[in-house]
PDB file of C-alpha atoms in Angstrom:
ATOM      1  CA  MET S 217     -51.454  73.098 -62.369  1.00 63.00           C
ATOM      2  CA  ASN S 218     -50.041  69.801 -63.308  1.00 62.00           C
ATOM      3  CA  GLU S 219     -51.794  68.299 -60.277  1.00 64.00           C
ATOM      4  CA  ILE S 220     -54.702  69.980 -60.710  1.00 64.00           C
ATOM      5  CA  LEU S 221     -55.271  68.552 -64.416  1.00 69.00           C
ATOM      6  CA  GLN S 222     -53.098  65.101 -63.543  1.00 69.00           C
ATOM      7  CA  ILE S 223     -51.220  65.659 -66.473  1.00 74.00           C
ATOM      8  CA  ASN S 224     -48.160  64.674 -64.925  1.00 70.00           C
ATOM      9  CA  ASP S 225     -48.034  60.934 -66.207  1.00 77.00           C
ATOM     10  CA  LEU S 226     -48.955  62.103 -69.679  1.00 77.00           C
ATOM     11  CA  MET S 227     -46.046  64.663 -70.422  1.00 77.00           C
ATOM     12  CA  ASP S 228     -44.139  61.597 -72.139  1.00 78.00           C
ATOM     13  CA  LYS S 229     -47.063  59.995 -74.290  1.00 84.00           C
ATOM     14  CA  PRO S 230     -46.647  60.809 -77.998  1.00 84.00           C
ATOM     15  CA  VAL S 231     -50.481  63.461 -78.560  1.00 85.00           C
ATOM     16  CA  ARG S 232     -51.683  60.498 -80.888  1.00 88.00           C
ATOM     17  CA  HIS S 233     -52.270  57.962 -77.988  1.00 86.00           C
ATOM     18  CA  LEU S 234     -54.061  60.530 -75.341  1.00 83.00           C
ATOM     19  CA  SER S 235     -57.655  60.225 -74.887  1.00 82.00           C
ATOM     20  CA  LEU S 236     -59.879  63.319 -75.686  1.00 82.00           C
ATOM     21  CA  GLY S 237     -60.119  64.016 -72.069  1.00 79.00           C
ATOM     22  CA  GLN S 238     -56.539  64.064 -71.675  1.00 82.00           C
ATOM     23  CA  ARG S 239     -55.805  66.315 -74.831  1.00 84.00           C
ATOM     24  CA  MET S 240     -58.384  68.740 -73.179  1.00 82.00           C
ATOM     25  CA  ARG S 241     -56.515  68.539 -69.900  1.00 81.00           C
ATOM     26  CA  GLY S 242     -53.197  69.267 -72.080  1.00 82.00           C
ATOM     27  CA  ASP S 243     -54.475  72.294 -74.041  1.00 86.00           C
ATOM     28  CA  LEU S 244     -55.669  73.965 -70.483  1.00 86.00           C
ATOM     29  CA  ALA S 245     -52.481  73.472 -69.404  1.00 84.00           C
ATOM     30  CA  ALA S 246     -50.783  74.776 -72.359  1.00 86.00           C
ATOM     31  CA  ALA S 247     -53.455  77.736 -72.469  1.00 88.00           C
ATOM     32  CA  MET S 248     -52.536  78.962 -69.105  1.00 86.00           C
ATOM     33  CA  LEU S 249     -49.025  78.343 -69.329  1.00 86.00           C
ATOM     34  CA  HIS S 250     -48.417  82.418 -69.854  1.00 89.00           C
ATOM     35  CA  SER S 251     -51.395  83.175 -67.258  1.00 89.00           C
ATOM     36  CA  PRO S 252     -53.848  85.245 -69.413  1.00 94.00           C
ATOM     37  CA  PRO S 253     -56.080  87.403 -67.792  1.00 95.00           C
ATOM     38  CA  ILE S 254     -59.074  86.154 -69.963  1.00 96.00           C
ATOM     39  CA  LEU S 255     -59.555  82.646 -70.956  1.00 94.00           C
ATOM     40  CA  PHE S 256     -61.454  81.905 -73.966  1.00 95.00           C
ATOM     41  CA  LEU S 257     -62.813  78.292 -73.567  1.00 94.00           C
ATOM     42  CA  ASP S 258     -65.360  77.089 -76.538  1.00 93.00           C
ATOM     43  CA  GLU S 259     -67.173  73.590 -75.548  1.00 92.00           C
ATOM     44  CA  PRO S 260     -64.192  72.343 -72.876  1.00 91.00           C
ATOM     45  CA  THR S 261     -66.288  69.420 -72.127  1.00 91.00           C
ATOM     46  CA  ILE S 262     -67.796  68.107 -75.481  1.00 89.00           C
ATOM     47  CA  GLY S 263     -67.526  64.176 -75.830  1.00 85.00           C
ATOM     48  CA  LEU S 264     -65.633  63.365 -72.501  1.00 86.00           C
ATOM     49  CA  ASP S 265     -66.722  60.968 -69.956  1.00 86.00           C
ATOM     50  CA  ILE S 266     -67.898  62.339 -66.410  1.00 90.00           C
ATOM     51  CA  ASP S 267     -64.435  61.926 -64.628  1.00 86.00           C
ATOM     52  CA  ALA S 268     -62.929  63.999 -66.985  1.00 83.00           C
ATOM     53  CA  LYS S 269     -66.006  66.770 -66.866  1.00 90.00           C
ATOM     54  CA  HIS S 270     -65.658  66.689 -63.263  1.00 90.00           C
ATOM     55  CA  SER S 271     -61.910  67.300 -63.711  1.00 86.00           C
ATOM     56  CA  ILE S 272     -62.102  70.117 -66.349  1.00 88.00           C
ATOM     57  CA  ARG S 273     -64.710  71.839 -64.339  1.00 92.00           C
ATOM     58  CA  LYS S 274     -62.452  72.197 -61.153  1.00 90.00           C
ATOM     59  CA  PHE S 275     -59.664  73.086 -63.225  1.00 89.00           C
ATOM     60  CA  ILE S 276     -61.881  76.104 -64.328  1.00 92.00           C
ATOM     61  CA  LYS S 277     -63.230  76.999 -61.225  1.00 94.00           C
ATOM     62  CA  ASP S 278     -59.708  76.656 -59.796  1.00 90.00           C
ATOM     63  CA  ILE S 279     -57.919  79.135 -62.035  1.00 90.00           C
ATOM     64  CA  ASN S 280     -60.688  81.044 -61.713  1.00 93.00           C
ATOM     65  CA  ARG S 281     -60.876  81.340 -57.909  1.00 92.00           C
ATOM     66  CA  GLU S 282     -56.407  81.405 -57.595  1.00 89.00           C
ATOM     67  CA  TYR S 283     -55.491  83.698 -60.826  1.00 89.00           C
ATOM     68  CA  LYS S 284     -58.523  85.440 -60.744  1.00 93.00           C
ATOM     69  CA  THR S 285     -58.642  84.703 -64.941  1.00 94.00           C
ATOM     70  CA  THR S 286     -61.879  85.705 -66.434  1.00 95.00           C
ATOM     71  CA  ILE S 287     -63.324  82.601 -68.183  1.00 94.00           C
ATOM     72  CA  ILE S 288     -65.344  83.409 -71.516  1.00 94.00           C
ATOM     73  CA  LEU S 289     -67.332  79.835 -72.410  1.00 93.00           C
ATOM     74  CA  THR S 290     -69.348  79.140 -75.100  1.00 92.00           C
ATOM     75  CA  THR S 291     -71.122  76.027 -74.391  1.00 90.00           C
ATOM     76  CA  HIS S 292     -74.790  74.042 -75.051  1.00 86.00           C
ATOM     77  CA  ASP S 293     -73.234  71.878 -71.866  1.00 89.00           C
ATOM     78  CA  LEU S 294     -76.431  73.509 -69.276  1.00 88.00           C
ATOM     79  CA  ASP S 295     -74.188  71.103 -67.037  1.00 91.00           C
ATOM     80  CA  ASP S 296     -71.393  73.543 -67.429  1.00 93.00           C
ATOM     81  CA  ILE S 297     -73.461  76.604 -67.348  1.00 91.00           C
ATOM     82  CA  GLN S 298     -74.823  75.610 -64.277  1.00 91.00           C
ATOM     83  CA  GLU S 299     -71.764  74.397 -62.319  1.00 93.00           C
ATOM     84  CA  LEU S 300     -69.399  77.126 -63.949  1.00 94.00           C
ATOM     85  CA  CYS S 301     -71.410  80.443 -64.553  1.00 92.00           C
ATOM     86  CA  SER S 302     -71.823  83.389 -62.506  1.00 90.00           C
ATOM     87  CA  ARG S 303     -73.040  85.542 -65.400  1.00 93.00           C
ATOM     88  CA  VAL S 304     -74.704  84.004 -68.561  1.00 92.00           C
ATOM     89  CA  ILE S 305     -75.242  85.841 -71.704  1.00 92.00           C
ATOM     90  CA  ILE S 306     -77.711  83.887 -74.253  1.00 90.00           C
ATOM     91  CA  ILE S 307     -77.042  84.718 -77.966  1.00 90.00           C
ATOM     92  CA  ASN S 308     -79.612  84.285 -80.727  1.00 89.00           C
ATOM     93  CA  ASN S 309     -78.971  85.374 -84.456  1.00 89.00           C
ATOM     94  CA  GLY S 310     -76.409  87.723 -83.495  1.00 92.00           C
ATOM     95  CA  ARG S 311     -78.214  89.475 -80.655  1.00 93.00           C
ATOM     96  CA  ILE S 312     -77.262  89.561 -77.017  1.00 93.00           C
ATOM     97  CA  VAL S 313     -81.222  88.424 -75.874  1.00 91.00           C
ATOM     98  CA  GLU S 314     -80.398  87.992 -72.038  1.00 92.00           C
ATOM     99  CA  ASP S 315     -77.649  88.982 -70.024  1.00 95.00           C
ATOM    100  CA  GLY S 316     -77.220  88.409 -66.370  1.00 94.00           C
ATOM    101  CA  SER S 317     -76.950  85.704 -63.661  1.00 94.00           C
ATOM    102  CA  LEU S 318     -78.268  81.863 -63.942  1.00 90.00           C
ATOM    103  CA  GLN S 319     -80.645  82.554 -61.078  1.00 89.00           C
ATOM    104  CA  ALA S 320     -81.833  86.122 -62.149  1.00 92.00           C
ATOM    105  CA  LEU S 321     -82.417  84.360 -65.901  1.00 90.00           C
ATOM    106  CA  ILE S 322     -84.231  81.631 -64.018  1.00 89.00           C
ATOM    107  CA  ASP S 323     -86.439  83.873 -61.634  1.00 88.00           C
ATOM    108  CA  LYS S 324     -87.466  85.883 -64.878  1.00 89.00           C
ATOM    109  CA  ILE S 325     -88.268  83.021 -67.020  1.00 88.00           C
ATOM    110  CA  ALA S 326     -89.668  80.543 -64.691  1.00 88.00           C
ATOM    111  CA  PRO S 327     -90.292  82.175 -61.602  1.00 89.00           C
ATOM    112  CA  TYR S 328     -92.133  78.789 -60.461  1.00 93.00           C
ATOM    113  CA  ARG S 329     -91.508  75.485 -59.026  1.00 94.00           C
ATOM    114  CA  TYR S 330     -92.764  71.883 -58.968  1.00 96.00           C
ATOM    115  CA  LEU S 331     -94.419  70.620 -55.898  1.00 97.00           C
ATOM    116  CA  ILE S 332     -95.037  66.508 -56.317  1.00 98.00           C
ATOM    117  CA  VAL S 333     -97.333  65.492 -53.866  1.00 97.00           C
ATOM    118  CA  ASP S 334     -97.899  61.456 -52.891  1.00 97.00           C
ATOM    119  CA  PHE S 335    -101.206  60.955 -51.442  1.00 96.00           C
ATOM    120  CA  TYR S 336    -102.455  57.707 -49.806  1.00 94.00           C
ATOM    121  CA  GLU S 337    -104.679  57.397 -52.632  1.00 91.00           C
ATOM    122  CA  GLU S 338    -106.178  59.439 -55.057  1.00 91.00           C
ATOM    123  CA  GLN S 339    -107.499  63.052 -54.225  1.00 85.00           C
ATOM    124  CA  GLU S 340    -109.480  65.783 -55.429  1.00 86.00           C
ATOM    125  CA  LEU S 341    -107.796  69.043 -54.380  1.00 89.00           C
ATOM    126  CA  SER S 342    -109.676  72.152 -53.476  1.00 88.00           C
ATOM    127  CA  PRO S 343    -109.984  74.749 -56.085  1.00 88.00           C
ATOM    128  CA  ASN S 344    -108.447  77.265 -53.538  1.00 91.00           C
ATOM    129  CA  ILE S 345    -105.247  75.739 -53.654  1.00 93.00           C
ATOM    130  CA  PRO S 346    -102.784  78.332 -55.101  1.00 95.00           C
ATOM    131  CA  ALA S 347    -101.088  76.176 -57.490  1.00 96.00           C
ATOM    132  CA  GLU S 348    -101.725  74.643 -60.965  1.00 96.00           C
ATOM    133  CA  VAL S 349    -102.579  71.155 -61.207  1.00 95.00           C
ATOM    134  CA  VAL S 350    -100.091  70.101 -63.723  1.00 95.00           C
ATOM    135  CA  LYS S 351    -100.562  66.402 -64.083  1.00 95.00           C
ATOM    136  CA  THR S 352    -101.940  63.220 -62.009  1.00 95.00           C
ATOM    137  CA  GLU S 353    -101.267  59.536 -61.716  1.00 95.00           C
ATOM    138  CA  GLY S 354    -102.758  57.718 -58.990  1.00 93.00           C
ATOM    139  CA  GLY S 355    -102.263  59.267 -55.815  1.00 94.00           C
ATOM    140  CA  ARG S 356     -99.307  61.589 -57.123  1.00 96.00           C
ATOM    141  CA  VAL S 357    -100.300  65.126 -58.081  1.00 97.00           C
ATOM    142  CA  TRP S 358     -97.923  67.342 -60.150  1.00 97.00           C
ATOM    143  CA  LEU S 359     -98.506  70.905 -58.913  1.00 97.00           C
ATOM    144  CA  LYS S 360     -96.932  73.946 -60.411  1.00 96.00           C
ATOM    145  CA  PHE S 361     -96.668  77.416 -58.483  1.00 96.00           C
ATOM    146  CA  ASP S 362     -95.294  80.482 -58.164  1.00 95.00           C
ATOM    147  CA  LYS S 363     -92.552  81.012 -55.919  1.00 92.00           C
ATOM    148  CA  LYS S 364     -92.617  84.663 -55.630  1.00 91.00           C
ATOM    149  CA  LYS S 365     -96.659  84.418 -54.121  1.00 95.00           C
ATOM    150  CA  ILE S 366     -96.422  81.687 -52.004  1.00 96.00           C
ATOM    151  CA  ALA S 367     -93.612  79.305 -50.733  1.00 96.00           C
ATOM    152  CA  ALA S 368     -93.321  75.628 -50.765  1.00 96.00           C
ATOM    153  CA  SER S 369     -94.037  75.229 -47.271  1.00 96.00           C
ATOM    154  CA  ASP S 370     -97.333  77.684 -46.634  1.00 96.00           C
ATOM    155  CA  LEU S 371     -98.198  75.335 -49.881  1.00 97.00           C
ATOM    156  CA  ILE S 372     -97.728  72.136 -48.549  1.00 96.00           C
ATOM    157  CA  ALA S 373     -99.822  73.557 -45.256  1.00 95.00           C
ATOM    158  CA  GLU S 374    -102.664  74.348 -47.150  1.00 94.00           C
ATOM    159  CA  ILE S 375    -102.728  70.959 -48.924  1.00 95.00           C
ATOM    160  CA  SER S 376    -102.501  68.970 -45.512  1.00 93.00           C
ATOM    161  CA  LYS S 377    -105.434  70.617 -43.905  1.00 92.00           C
ATOM    162  CA  ALA S 378    -107.498  68.841 -45.938  1.00 89.00           C
ATOM    163  CA  ASN S 379    -105.791  65.856 -47.248  1.00 90.00           C
ATOM    164  CA  LYS S 380    -103.446  62.844 -46.044  1.00 92.00           C
ATOM    165  CA  ILE S 381     -99.444  63.523 -47.305  1.00 95.00           C
ATOM    166  CA  LYS S 382     -97.889  60.543 -47.600  1.00 96.00           C
ATOM    167  CA  ASP S 383     -94.690  62.006 -49.337  1.00 97.00           C
ATOM    168  CA  ILE S 384     -93.169  65.479 -50.975  1.00 97.00           C
ATOM    169  CA  SER S 385     -91.068  66.315 -53.006  1.00 97.00           C
ATOM    170  CA  LEU S 386     -89.906  69.688 -54.494  1.00 97.00           C
ATOM    171  CA  GLU S 387     -88.473  70.241 -58.346  1.00 95.00           C
ATOM    172  CA  GLU S 388     -86.677  73.391 -59.927  1.00 91.00           C
ATOM    173  CA  PRO S 389     -87.773  74.327 -63.383  1.00 89.00           C
ATOM    174  CA  ASP S 390     -85.578  72.351 -66.098  1.00 87.00           C
ATOM    175  CA  ILE S 391     -82.757  74.760 -67.167  1.00 87.00           C
ATOM    176  CA  GLU S 392     -83.513  72.956 -70.449  1.00 86.00           C
ATOM    177  CA  ASP S 393     -86.766  74.127 -70.622  1.00 85.00           C
ATOM    178  CA  ILE S 394     -85.763  77.588 -70.005  1.00 88.00           C
ATOM    179  CA  ILE S 395     -83.146  78.037 -72.350  1.00 87.00           C
ATOM    180  CA  SER S 396     -85.072  76.862 -74.932  1.00 86.00           C
ATOM    181  CA  SER S 397     -88.213  79.314 -73.670  1.00 86.00           C
ATOM    182  CA  VAL S 398     -85.616  81.866 -74.305  1.00 87.00           C
ATOM    183  CA  TYR S 399     -84.659  81.145 -77.950  1.00 85.00           C
ATOM    184  CA  LYS S 400     -88.673  80.628 -78.944  1.00 85.00           C
ATOM    185  CA  GLY S 401     -89.577  83.729 -77.910  1.00 79.00           C
ATOM    186  CA  ASP S 402     -91.722  82.240 -75.214  1.00 70.00           C
ATOM    187  CA  HIS S 403     -90.984  84.546 -72.169  1.00 62.00           C
ATOM    188  CA  THR S 404     -91.413  88.315 -71.862  1.00 52.00           C
TER     189      THR S 404
END
């Protein structure tokens, strides 16, 4: 555990001389001393730098995998959720409003993706394209499409029948927007 958390060199330092990330690593080591079957973590990466967050997340994954420790995580850090959680429970005003895998939540709340298409010049897309034009900027068009109704490759093929494509990129819905939608009650 000392190696995973990189705390060997911290053992003889007074706590008041440790950074927030170093203290957090020490707290996690102390919490695991008796190999608890369940570990409750409240905002474990709050205020930490990128390297410290990476180290803490790696440790959490490792103890879950190696010791089969159940981790109950409360956090507002959506990167923590995406990297660490196999199950997500969203609580609003004391009520559970969502409970399931992150992917199931995404599929339920945001069953769409974005296709960003760069054309060599401004294009007028056919109204029969099975996607919503969200934004246009010169030769670039942002399309929102239902991933359950059409595959990205089929949408690209459809667009390229009548238009010369320079470049494309695909984006998933933003997790912050999805969670915000749950709290606002914008989904059904």
